[in-house]
Coordinates of C-alpha atoms in Angstrom, one line a residue:
M1435 CA 12.7 -11.1 10.8
N1436 CA 11.0 -14.3 8.7
Q1437 CA 8.5 -12.6 7.0
L1438 CA 11.6 -9.6 6.1
F1439 CA 13.6 -12.9 4.7
A1440 CA 10.4 -14.4 2.4
D1441 CA 10.0 -11.1 1.2
V1442 CA 14.0 -10.3 0.2
L1443 CA 14.2 -13.8 -1.2
R1444 CA 10.5 -13.6 -3.1
L1445 CA 11.2 -10.0 -4.7
F1446 CA 15.7 -9.8 -4.9
P1447 CA 17.0 -13.4 -4.3
R1448 CA 20.4 -12.6 -6.5
K1449 CA 20.3 -8.6 -5.8
A1450 CA 20.1 -9.9 -2.1
V1451 CA 23.5 -12.1 -2.6
A1452 CA 25.1 -9.7 -4.2
L1453 CA 24.8 -7.1 -1.1
L1454 CA 25.6 -9.6 1.0
L1455 CA 29.3 -10.8 -1.2
L1456 CA 29.9 -6.5 -1.6
A1457 CA 29.2 -6.1 2.5
S1458 CA 31.6 -9.1 3.1
F1459 CA 34.2 -8.4 0.7
A1460 CA 34.0 -4.6 1.9
S1461 CA 34.8 -5.7 5.3
I1462 CA 37.7 -7.7 4.4
S1463 CA 39.0 -5.1 2.2
E1464 CA 38.7 -2.7 5.2
G1465 CA 40.2 -5.0 7.8
F1466 CA 43.0 -5.9 4.8
L1467 CA 43.6 -2.1 5.2
L1468 CA 44.4 -2.7 9.0
I1469 CA 46.8 -5.6 9.2
L1470 CA 48.4 -3.5 5.9
L1471 CA 49.8 -1.3 8.4
L1472 CA 52.0 -3.8 10.1
P1473 CA 54.7 -3.9 7.4
L1474 CA 54.2 -0.3 6.6
I1475 CA 55.0 0.4 10.0
G1476 CA 58.2 -1.9 9.9
A1477 CA 59.2 -0.7 6.9
L1478 CA 58.9 3.0 8.6
T1479 CA 60.9 2.1 11.5
G1480 CA 63.3 -0.2 9.8
S1481 CA 62.4 -3.3 12.3
P1482 CA 60.5 -5.6 9.6
A1483 CA 58.8 -8.5 11.0
T1484 CA 59.9 -12.0 10.8
S1485 CA 57.0 -13.9 12.4
G1486 CA 53.4 -13.8 13.3
V1487 CA 50.5 -11.6 11.3
A1488 CA 52.7 -9.4 10.1
Y1489 CA 55.5 -11.8 8.3
K1490 CA 52.5 -13.1 6.8
V1491 CA 51.2 -9.9 5.3
I1492 CA 54.7 -9.8 3.6
Q1493 CA 55.0 -12.7 2.2
F1494 CA 51.3 -12.3 0.7
C1495 CA 52.9 -8.7 -0.7
A1496 CA 55.3 -10.5 -1.9
V1497 CA 53.3 -13.0 -4.1
L1498 CA 51.3 -10.0 -5.3
G1499 CA 54.7 -8.6 -6.7
V1500 CA 55.0 -6.1 -3.8
P1501 CA 58.6 -5.3 -2.9
D1502 CA 59.3 -5.0 0.9
T1503 CA 59.5 -1.2 0.9
A1504 CA 57.6 1.6 2.9
S1505 CA 57.0 3.1 -0.6
A1506 CA 55.8 0.0 -2.2
Y1507 CA 53.2 -1.0 1.1
A1508 CA 51.7 3.0 0.9
V1509 CA 50.8 2.3 -2.9
L1510 CA 49.0 -1.2 -1.9
F1511 CA 47.3 0.7 1.2
L1512 CA 46.0 3.8 -1.5
V1513 CA 44.8 1.4 -3.8
F1514 CA 43.3 -1.1 -1.6
S1515 CA 41.8 2.1 0.0
L1516 CA 40.1 3.1 -3.1
A1517 CA 38.7 -0.2 -3.7
Q1518 CA 37.5 -0.4 -0.6
Y1519 CA 35.5 2.4 -0.7
S1520 CA 34.2 1.9 -4.4
L1521 CA 32.7 -1.0 -2.9
V1522 CA 30.7 0.7 0.3
L1523 CA 29.4 3.2 -2.8
I1524 CA 28.2 0.2 -4.9
Q1525 CA 26.6 -1.3 -1.6
A1526 CA 24.9 1.8 -0.5
A1527 CA 23.8 2.2 -4.2
L1528 CA 22.4 -1.3 -4.3
S1529 CA 21.4 -0.9 -1.0
S1530 CA 19.0 2.0 -1.8
Q1531 CA 17.6 0.7 -5.0
L1532 CA 16.6 -3.0 -2.6
Q1533 CA 15.3 -0.1 -0.5
A1534 CA 13.1 1.3 -3.4
I1535 CA 12.0 -1.7 -5.0
Y1536 CA 10.8 -3.3 -1.5
V1537 CA 8.8 -0.5 -0.8
R1538 CA 7.4 -0.6 -4.6
S1539 CA 6.5 -3.9 -3.9
I1540 CA 4.8 -3.3 -0.8
R1541 CA 3.1 -0.3 -2.0
E1542 CA 1.6 -2.5 -5.0
D1543 CA 0.9 -5.7 -3.3
I1544 CA -1.4 -3.8 -0.7
F1545 CA -3.4 -1.9 -3.5
A1546 CA -3.7 -4.9 -5.6
S1547 CA -5.2 -7.4 -2.8
L1548 CA -7.7 -4.5 -1.6
L1549 CA -8.8 -3.8 -5.5
S1550 CA -9.2 -7.7 -6.0
A1551 CA -10.9 -8.5 -2.5
R1552 CA -14.7 -8.9 -2.5
W1553 CA -17.1 -6.2 -2.0
D1554 CA -18.9 -7.5 1.2
F1555 CA -15.4 -7.8 3.0
L1556 CA -14.3 -4.1 1.4
V1557 CA -17.4 -2.6 3.0
E1558 CA -16.8 -4.1 6.7
I1559 CA -12.9 -2.8 6.6
R1560 CA -11.5 0.2 8.1
S1561 CA -10.3 1.7 4.9
A1562 CA -7.8 4.4 6.6
E1563 CA -6.2 1.2 8.4
Y1564 CA -5.0 0.4 4.3
L1565 CA -4.7 3.6 3.7
S1566 CA -2.5 4.4 6.2
G1567 CA -0.7 0.6 5.1
L1568 CA 0.2 2.2 1.8
I1569 CA 1.8 5.7 3.2
T1570 CA 3.1 5.2 6.5
E1571 CA 4.0 1.5 7.1
A1572 CA 5.2 0.4 4.2
A1573 CA 7.4 3.3 4.0
H1574 CA 8.6 1.7 7.9
A1575 CA 8.8 -1.8 6.3
S1576 CA 11.5 -0.5 3.3
L1577 CA 13.7 1.6 6.8
A1578 CA 13.7 -2.4 8.3
L1579 CA 15.1 -3.9 5.1
T1580 CA 17.7 -0.6 5.3
Y1581 CA 18.2 -0.8 8.8
F1582 CA 19.1 -5.0 8.2
V1583 CA 21.1 -4.4 5.9
T1584 CA 23.3 -1.8 7.7
F1585 CA 23.0 -4.4 10.7
V1586 CA 24.6 -7.3 8.2
S1587 CA 26.8 -5.2 7.1
S1588 CA 28.7 -4.0 10.8
A1589 CA 28.1 -7.3 11.9
I1590 CA 30.5 -8.4 9.3
T1591 CA 33.2 -5.5 9.6
A1592 CA 33.0 -6.0 13.8
L1593 CA 33.4 -9.6 13.2
V1594 CA 36.7 -9.5 10.9
Y1595 CA 38.1 -6.8 13.3
F1596 CA 37.1 -8.9 15.8
L1597 CA 39.3 -12.0 14.2
I1598 CA 42.3 -9.6 13.2
A1599 CA 42.7 -8.6 16.9
F1600 CA 42.3 -12.3 18.3
N1601 CA 45.3 -13.5 15.8
L1602 CA 47.6 -10.4 16.8
S1603 CA 47.0 -11.4 20.7
S1604 CA 44.1 -13.6 21.9
L1605 CA 43.9 -12.5 25.4
L1606 CA 43.3 -8.9 24.7
T1607 CA 40.5 -9.7 22.1
T1608 CA 39.2 -12.0 24.6
V1609 CA 38.8 -9.1 26.9
L1610 CA 37.5 -6.9 24.2
G1611 CA 34.9 -9.6 23.7
I1612 CA 33.9 -9.9 27.5
T1613 CA 33.1 -5.7 26.8
F1614 CA 31.2 -6.6 23.8
V1615 CA 29.3 -9.1 25.7
V1616 CA 28.3 -7.3 28.3
A1617 CA 27.1 -3.8 26.5
G1618 CA 25.4 -6.0 24.2
S1619 CA 23.2 -7.5 27.2
A1620 CA 22.8 -3.8 28.0
T1621 CA 21.3 -2.9 25.4
Y1622 CA 18.8 -6.1 24.6
L1623 CA 16.2 -4.9 27.0
A1624 CA 16.1 -1.3 25.4
S1625 CA 15.7 -3.8 21.5
K1626 CA 12.7 -6.0 23.2
R1627 CA 10.9 -2.7 24.1
A1628 CA 11.7 -0.8 20.8
S1629 CA 9.4 -3.9 19.6
L1630 CA 6.6 -3.3 21.9
V1631 CA 6.5 0.5 21.1
G1632 CA 6.7 -0.1 16.9
R1633 CA 4.0 -2.4 17.5
E1634 CA 1.6 0.6 19.1
T1635 CA 2.9 3.4 17.1
C1636 CA 1.8 1.2 13.9
E1637 CA -1.8 0.9 15.8
Y1638 CA -1.8 4.4 16.9
E1639 CA -0.8 5.7 13.0
A1640 CA -3.9 3.4 12.0
R1641 CA -6.4 5.0 14.2
S1642 CA -5.1 8.6 13.6
A1643 CA -5.4 7.7 9.6
Q1644 CA -8.8 7.0 10.0
W1645 CA -9.8 9.9 12.0
L1646 CA -8.1 12.2 9.6
S1647 CA -10.0 10.2 6.9
E1648 CA -13.6 10.4 8.8
V1649 CA -13.2 14.3 9.4
L1650 CA -11.5 15.4 5.6
G1651 CA -14.6 13.6 4.0
S1652 CA -17.1 15.2 6.1
L1653 CA -15.4 18.8 6.6
K1654 CA -18.4 20.5 5.5
S1655 CA -21.0 18.7 8.1
Y1656 CA -18.1 19.6 11.0
K1657 CA -18.7 22.9 10.1
A1658 CA -22.0 23.4 9.7
A1659 CA -22.5 21.3 13.0
A1660 CA -19.8 23.8 14.9
W1661 CA -17.9 20.2 15.7
E1662 CA -14.4 21.8 15.0
E1663 CA -12.9 21.5 19.1
I1664 CA -14.6 18.1 19.2
A1665 CA -12.4 16.8 16.1
I1666 CA -9.6 18.7 17.2
R1667 CA -9.9 17.1 20.9
K1668 CA -9.7 13.8 20.1
Y1669 CA -7.0 14.2 16.9
S1670 CA -5.1 15.7 19.7
A1671 CA -5.4 13.1 22.4
L1672 CA -4.2 10.5 19.5
N1673 CA -1.6 13.1 18.5
F1674 CA -0.2 13.2 21.9
R1675 CA 0.1 9.5 22.2
L1676 CA 1.7 9.1 19.0
S1677 CA 4.5 11.4 19.9
R1678 CA 5.0 10.1 23.2
L1679 CA 5.7 6.8 21.3
V1680 CA 7.9 8.5 18.8
A1681 CA 10.0 10.3 21.4
V1682 CA 10.7 6.8 23.0
A1683 CA 11.4 5.5 19.9
L1684 CA 14.2 8.1 19.1
R1685 CA 15.8 8.2 22.5
S1686 CA 16.3 4.0 22.6
P1687 CA 19.1 4.1 19.7
Q1688 CA 20.6 7.2 22.1
F1689 CA 20.9 5.0 25.4
V1690 CA 22.3 2.3 22.9
R1691 CA 24.8 4.7 22.1
V1692 CA 25.8 5.9 25.3
A1693 CA 26.3 2.3 26.6
M1694 CA 27.9 1.2 23.9
E1695 CA 30.5 4.2 24.3
F1696 CA 30.7 3.8 27.9
F1697 CA 31.9 0.4 27.4
A1698 CA 34.3 0.8 24.4
L1699 CA 35.9 3.4 27.0
V1700 CA 36.3 0.3 29.7
G1701 CA 37.8 -1.6 27.1
L1702 CA 40.0 0.7 25.7
I1703 CA 41.9 1.7 29.1
L1704 CA 42.2 -2.4 30.0
M1705 CA 43.6 -3.2 26.7
L1706 CA 45.9 -0.6 27.2
Y1707 CA 46.8 -1.5 30.6
I1708 CA 47.5 -4.8 29.8
G1709 CA 49.0 -5.0 26.4
A1710 CA 51.8 -2.4 27.8
T1711 CA 52.4 -3.9 31.2
D1712 CA 51.8 -7.6 31.2
L1713 CA 52.3 -9.0 27.9
K1714 CA 55.1 -6.4 26.5
I1715 CA 53.3 -6.2 23.6
S1716 CA 55.5 -4.4 20.4
F1717 CA 54.5 -1.0 19.5
S1718 CA 53.5 -1.8 15.5
V1719 CA 50.8 -4.6 17.1
L1720 CA 49.6 -2.4 19.9
L1721 CA 48.6 0.5 17.2
V1722 CA 46.8 -2.0 15.3
L1723 CA 44.9 -3.5 18.0
L1724 CA 44.1 -0.2 19.0
G1725 CA 43.1 0.6 15.3
A1726 CA 41.1 -2.4 15.2
F1727 CA 39.6 -1.7 18.5
I1728 CA 38.7 1.8 17.5
R1729 CA 37.0 0.7 13.8
T1730 CA 35.0 -2.1 15.9
Y1731 CA 33.0 -0.5 18.4
P1732 CA 31.9 2.1 15.9
R1733 CA 30.6 -0.9 14.0
L1734 CA 29.3 -2.6 17.1
I1735 CA 27.5 0.7 18.0
S1736 CA 26.0 0.8 14.3
A1737 CA 25.2 -2.7 14.6
Q1738 CA 23.5 -2.6 17.9
Q1739 CA 21.4 0.7 16.7
A1740 CA 20.5 -0.5 13.6
F1741 CA 19.0 -3.7 15.4
Q1742 CA 17.3 -1.4 18.1
L1743 CA 15.3 0.2 14.6
L1744 CA 14.2 -3.0 12.8
S1745 CA 13.3 -4.3 16.4
L1746 CA 11.1 -1.2 15.6
H1747 CA 10.0 -1.2 12.2
L1748 CA 9.7 -5.1 12.0
Q1749 CA 6.0 -4.5 13.1
S1750 CA 5.4 -2.5 10.3
V1751 CA 6.6 -5.5 7.8
R1752 CA 4.2 -7.6 9.8
R1753 CA 1.3 -5.1 9.9
V1754 CA 1.3 -5.0 5.8
R1755 CA 1.7 -8.2 5.4
N1756 CA -1.3 -9.0 7.5
L1757 CA -3.3 -6.4 5.7
I1758 CA -2.3 -7.9 2.1
T1759 CA -3.0 -11.7 3.3
L1760 CA -6.4 -10.5 4.8
A1761 CA -7.3 -8.9 1.5
T1762 CA -5.7 -11.9 -0.6
V1763 CA -7.8 -14.8 1.5
Q1764 CA -10.7 -12.8 0.9
S1765 CA -10.4 -12.3 -2.7
E1766 CA -12.7 -12.9 -5.3
K1767 CA -13.1 -16.1 -7.4
A1768 CA -10.6 -15.5 -10.8
G1769 CA -10.9 -16.9 -13.9
G1770 CA -14.7 -18.7 -15.5
L1771 CA -16.1 -18.5 -19.2
K1772 CA -14.9 -15.1 -20.6
F1773 CA -18.2 -12.9 -20.9
S1774 CA -19.1 -12.3 -24.5
S1775 CA -22.7 -11.0 -26.2
K1776 CA -23.6 -11.0 -29.7
S1777 CA -25.9 -8.2 -29.1
N1778 CA -25.8 -4.9 -27.6
G1779 CA -27.7 -5.4 -24.4
V1780 CA -27.9 -8.9 -22.1
D1781 CA -30.4 -11.1 -20.9
I1782 CA -30.8 -11.3 -17.5
D1783 CA -32.8 -14.2 -15.5
C1784 CA -32.8 -14.5 -11.6
I1785 CA -34.3 -17.3 -10.3
N1786 CA -35.3 -17.6 -6.6
L1787 CA -32.5 -15.7 -5.3
S1788 CA -32.4 -15.0 -1.8
V1789 CA -29.4 -12.9 0.3
S1790 CA -29.2 -12.5 4.3
A1791 CA -26.7 -10.0 6.6
G1792 CA -26.7 -9.8 9.6
G1793 CA -29.4 -12.6 10.1
D1794 CA -32.0 -10.8 8.3
R1795 CA -32.8 -11.3 4.8
I1796 CA -32.7 -8.5 2.3
V1797 CA -33.4 -10.3 -0.8
N1798 CA -35.8 -13.4 -0.3
D1799 CA -36.9 -15.7 -2.9
V1800 CA -36.6 -13.0 -5.8
S1801 CA -37.1 -14.0 -9.8
I1802 CA -37.2 -11.7 -12.4
K1803 CA -36.6 -12.0 -16.0
I1804 CA -35.0 -8.6 -17.6
P1805 CA -35.1 -9.3 -21.8
A1806 CA -31.6 -7.6 -23.6
C1807 CA -32.3 -3.8 -24.2
Q1808 CA -34.9 -3.5 -22.0
Y1809 CA -35.1 -0.6 -19.2
V1810 CA -36.0 -1.6 -16.1
A1811 CA -36.2 0.6 -13.0
I1812 CA -36.0 -0.7 -9.6
V1813 CA -38.0 1.1 -6.7
G1814 CA -39.6 0.8 -2.9
P1815 CA -38.7 1.8 0.3
S1816 CA -35.3 2.0 1.7
G1817 CA -33.6 -0.8 3.0
S1818 CA -36.2 -2.8 0.5
G1819 CA -33.5 -4.4 -1.1
K1820 CA -32.8 -2.7 -4.0
T1821 CA -28.8 -2.0 -3.9
T1822 CA -28.3 -5.9 -3.1
L1823 CA -30.3 -7.2 -5.9
V1824 CA -28.4 -5.0 -7.9
D1825 CA -24.8 -5.7 -6.2
C1826 CA -26.0 -9.7 -6.8
L1827 CA -26.1 -8.8 -11.1
L1828 CA -22.9 -7.3 -10.7
G1829 CA -21.2 -10.3 -8.6
L1830 CA -20.3 -8.0 -6.0
R1831 CA -22.6 -10.2 -3.4
Q1832 CA -23.1 -13.9 -3.3
V1833 CA -26.3 -15.3 -3.3
E1834 CA -27.1 -18.0 -0.4
T1835 CA -29.8 -19.6 -2.5
G1836 CA -31.2 -19.5 -6.2
K1837 CA -29.0 -18.4 -9.3
I1838 CA -28.3 -15.6 -12.1
L1839 CA -28.0 -16.6 -15.7
I1840 CA -26.6 -14.1 -17.7
D1841 CA -27.5 -14.6 -21.6
G1842 CA -28.3 -17.9 -20.3
H1843 CA -24.8 -18.8 -18.5
P1844 CA -24.9 -19.2 -14.5
L1845 CA -22.9 -16.1 -13.0
K1846 CA -21.0 -17.9 -10.9
E1847 CA -19.6 -19.8 -13.8
I1848 CA -18.5 -16.7 -16.0
D1849 CA -15.0 -14.6 -15.6
L1850 CA -16.4 -11.8 -13.4
L1851 CA -13.6 -9.2 -14.8
S1852 CA -14.7 -10.0 -18.0
W1853 CA -18.4 -9.8 -17.2
R1854 CA -17.6 -6.0 -15.4
K1855 CA -15.8 -4.6 -18.3
R1856 CA -19.3 -5.1 -19.9
V1857 CA -20.8 -3.3 -17.0
A1858 CA -21.1 0.7 -16.9
Y1859 CA -21.9 1.7 -13.6
V1860 CA -23.3 5.2 -12.6
S1861 CA -23.2 5.9 -8.8
Q1862 CA -25.3 9.2 -7.4
D1863 CA -21.4 10.7 -7.1
P1864 CA -19.9 9.1 -9.6
P1865 CA -15.9 8.9 -10.0
I1866 CA -15.0 12.0 -12.0
F1867 CA -11.1 12.3 -12.2
N1868 CA -8.6 15.4 -11.7
A1869 CA -7.9 15.1 -15.9
S1870 CA -9.3 16.6 -19.2
V1871 CA -13.0 15.8 -19.9
R1872 CA -12.0 13.9 -22.8
D1873 CA -9.5 11.6 -20.3
N1874 CA -12.7 10.9 -18.1
I1875 CA -14.8 10.1 -20.9
I1876 CA -12.5 7.1 -22.5
W1877 CA -10.8 6.4 -18.8
G1878 CA -9.3 3.2 -19.1
R1879 CA -9.1 3.0 -23.1
S1880 CA -6.3 4.3 -25.5
D1881 CA -7.9 3.2 -28.5
V1882 CA -10.7 5.6 -28.9
S1883 CA -10.8 8.6 -31.6
D1884 CA -11.9 11.9 -31.3
D1885 CA -14.7 10.9 -33.3
E1886 CA -15.9 8.4 -30.8
V1887 CA -15.5 10.5 -28.2
V1888 CA -17.8 13.1 -29.5
R1889 CA -20.5 10.7 -30.6
A1890 CA -20.5 9.2 -27.1
A1891 CA -20.8 13.0 -25.9
K1892 CA -23.9 13.7 -27.7
A1893 CA -25.8 10.8 -26.9
A1894 CA -25.3 11.5 -23.3
H1895 CA -26.4 14.9 -24.1
A1896 CA -23.3 15.8 -22.6
H1897 CA -21.6 17.8 -25.9
D1898 CA -23.1 21.3 -26.0
F1899 CA -22.0 22.0 -22.4
I1900 CA -18.9 20.6 -22.9
C1901 CA -18.4 22.9 -25.8
Q1902 CA -19.1 25.9 -23.5
L1903 CA -16.2 25.3 -21.0
E1904 CA -12.7 26.9 -21.6
H1905 CA -11.3 24.6 -23.1
G1906 CA -13.9 22.2 -24.4
Y1907 CA -12.5 18.6 -24.2
E1908 CA -9.8 19.3 -22.8
T1909 CA -11.0 21.5 -19.9
Y1910 CA -9.3 19.8 -17.0
V1911 CA -12.0 19.3 -14.5
G1912 CA -10.5 19.7 -11.2
D1913 CA -10.1 17.1 -8.1
W1914 CA -13.3 15.1 -8.0
G1915 CA -14.8 17.5 -10.9
G1916 CA -15.1 19.8 -9.2
K1917 CA -15.1 22.5 -11.9
L1918 CA -18.6 20.3 -12.9
S1919 CA -22.2 20.3 -11.9
G1920 CA -24.1 16.8 -10.8
G1921 CA -25.4 16.8 -13.8
Q1922 CA -22.7 17.5 -15.8
K1923 CA -20.8 14.8 -13.9
Q1924 CA -24.1 12.3 -14.6
R1925 CA -23.9 12.6 -18.2
I1926 CA -20.0 12.5 -18.8
A1927 CA -20.3 9.2 -16.6
I1928 CA -22.9 7.9 -19.1
A1929 CA -20.6 9.3 -22.1
R1930 CA -17.7 6.5 -20.7
A1931 CA -20.1 4.0 -20.2
L1932 CA -21.1 4.4 -24.1
I1933 CA -17.4 4.7 -25.1
S1934 CA -16.9 0.9 -23.4
K1935 CA -19.5 -0.3 -25.2
S1936 CA -21.1 -1.6 -22.2
V1937 CA -24.3 -4.1 -23.1
L1938 CA -25.7 -3.3 -19.3
L1939 CA -25.9 0.3 -17.7
V1940 CA -26.5 0.7 -14.0
L1941 CA -27.9 3.8 -12.6
D1942 CA -28.0 3.6 -8.7
E1943 CA -29.7 6.7 -7.4
A1944 CA -28.0 8.6 -9.9
T1945 CA -30.2 11.6 -10.5
S1946 CA -31.2 11.5 -6.6
A1947 CA -28.7 14.7 -5.9
L1948 CA -30.0 16.5 -9.3
D1949 CA -31.9 20.0 -9.6
S1950 CA -34.8 19.3 -11.8
Q1951 CA -33.2 20.8 -15.2
S1952 CA -30.1 18.5 -14.4
E1953 CA -32.1 15.6 -13.9
R1954 CA -34.3 16.5 -17.4
E1955 CA -30.7 16.5 -19.3
V1956 CA -30.3 12.8 -17.8
M1957 CA -33.3 11.5 -18.5
N1958 CA -33.2 13.0 -22.0
A1959 CA -30.2 10.8 -22.4
L1960 CA -31.6 7.8 -21.1
D1961 CA -34.6 7.9 -23.4
D1962 CA -32.0 8.4 -26.1
L1963 CA -30.6 5.5 -25.2
K1964 CA -33.4 3.1 -24.4
G1965 CA -33.4 0.1 -26.7
G1966 CA -29.7 0.3 -27.4
L1967 CA -28.5 -1.7 -24.6
S1968 CA -29.9 -3.0 -21.3
I1969 CA -30.9 -0.1 -18.1
I1970 CA -31.1 -0.8 -14.7
A1971 CA -31.8 2.1 -12.6
I1972 CA -32.5 2.2 -8.9
A1973 CA -34.6 5.2 -8.0
H1974 CA -35.8 7.1 -5.2
R1975 CA -37.1 9.8 -6.9
L1976 CA -40.3 8.3 -8.8
S1977 CA -40.4 10.8 -11.3
T1978 CA -37.1 9.5 -12.9
V1979 CA -38.9 6.4 -14.3
R1980 CA -41.8 7.3 -16.1
S1981 CA -40.4 6.0 -18.9
A1982 CA -38.8 3.0 -18.0
D1983 CA -40.1 -0.4 -19.8
R1984 CA -41.0 -2.0 -16.4
I1985 CA -40.9 -0.7 -12.9
L1986 CA -40.1 -4.0 -10.3
V1987 CA -41.4 -2.1 -6.8
M1988 CA -39.5 -3.9 -4.0
E1989 CA -40.8 -4.4 -0.4
S1990 CA -39.1 -6.3 2.5
G1991 CA -36.6 -8.1 0.0
R1992 CA -39.2 -9.3 -2.8
I1993 CA -40.7 -8.2 -5.5
A1994 CA -44.3 -6.7 -4.4
E1995 CA -45.5 -5.3 -7.7
S1996 CA -44.1 -5.1 -11.4
G1997 CA -45.3 -3.1 -14.7
T1998 CA -45.0 0.0 -16.3
W1999 CA -45.8 3.1 -15.1
L2000 CA -49.5 3.6 -16.2
E2001 CA -50.6 -0.5 -15.2
L2002 CA -48.9 0.7 -11.3
I2003 CA -50.7 3.5 -10.6
E2004 CA -54.4 1.9 -12.2
E2005 CA -53.2 -0.9 -9.3
R2006 CA -53.4 1.4 -6.8
G2007 CA -50.7 -0.4 -4.2
L2008 CA -47.7 0.5 -2.8
F2009 CA -46.1 2.2 -5.8
A2010 CA -49.4 3.8 -6.5
R2011 CA -48.8 5.3 -2.7
L2012 CA -45.3 6.2 -3.4
V2013 CA -46.4 7.8 -6.2
S2014 CA -48.7 9.9 -4.1
L2015 CA -46.3 10.8 -1.3
Q2016 CA -44.1 12.5 -3.8
G2017 CA -46.9 14.2 -5.1
Q2018 CA -46.2 12.8 -8.5
G2019 CA -49.4 11.5 -9.8

């Protein structure tokens, strides 16, 4: 509950206060309508009150200039009814607005905290937990706010009616109060159970989302291996438990409603019997007491059910805030020296770098110098530390010892965001969005002309195939670029790098999944880019690095060899053996 209060006060304190005032005024107006029946009934029956609550209402109406007549009271009743219902409608509109703001804020906070977290944290988390938080838990958390508003509004209205009833008859109201307490006690355990069910539901929704994410991301492998039955069986088990929890969550409010209605019936009988036989209360007062009773119990039922559902959905509030806090604690260092380069490339100096993971040294005392605008390839067996080294250059991994200089400035002193904005990263499967070819090339930029787009595409050897598409640069490429081949995706990604005026192009196994023709197209593009910016290429397929200015050969986290293709072949060392294994002498 405290977290929900903190969120409300942080996001919309004034609107929250306004909502509380609206709920209070609406409840007071509703209560006034009820006690306004006293002088109205008195005027209709010809027995006006001379004391008590009814007389005080007559005096209040006189102050307002309302004459002591049935027609005047009827008109006043209608006016206050319109005012009360108007307040209720305004309250509902404001409540809906706050719910929408709340769910939007939660989703934006989760997304922003996730993208701001360190890479070594992101590779360890279960992404489906955050996906579940963004979609399911955020919606449940917004429902918690809705139920909280319903609970407060219903409780205020019930309190107003209770005070009215107490002023009319303290004894009967005490009897009613006892039934309220008994009913509340009967439903307390149900509310505690709802909290436990909510926590378990959150866990199973996250596990179900994780499993669906894994299966849907590998559908081809599952079908090829005939694992459909295994996947369905596991999902059915998760879904069965989740459905049982949902059933319990839906059943509990009905228990509250039945319990409250039973005690309401008991209270009604007691009130009528005691009021009519023992207290000899007047008909008009008994009628208003009955009205207060009839109006109070639905509010109490609503408050009880809202409190129970609030207990259920508060678990989602806690869960999403835990996800946000966990990612925020692991956020990357912000601020520092803004990166700027006076040339097209960038000088990179790595001095005695060492990085460990799981107790093993992945990068061990590596020192390299990459001059600006040089094309450097990094090769070596799997697990030799190639990707980890490049991750360090991008600031994605932290080095334990040593330092990295970017144009002479320590990387740890440079604002990472400004540095990465000048780096283009092209992976084996680069992100291609369901948008036009042009939008994919200028992604994240709005100040790019059509001529610049065409120049970048030509430099990336992409212009010719783009022109052959149905709508040229305005062709939509489908989800994940499904309408493009692997080589075409790579060349669009390279064109995007050129548009962003990057000083460093990183190719991480960019051609490993391409056929020979597509690979050749990408290599031609790289050959044309040589000398225009710095290029670092991680490669397993050694034929792709023949034209590199320098090849770094890594083994067991160290630089085992360094030189051009011909120099390394002549050394007859590790690189020559790798080339021989691939049949590319």
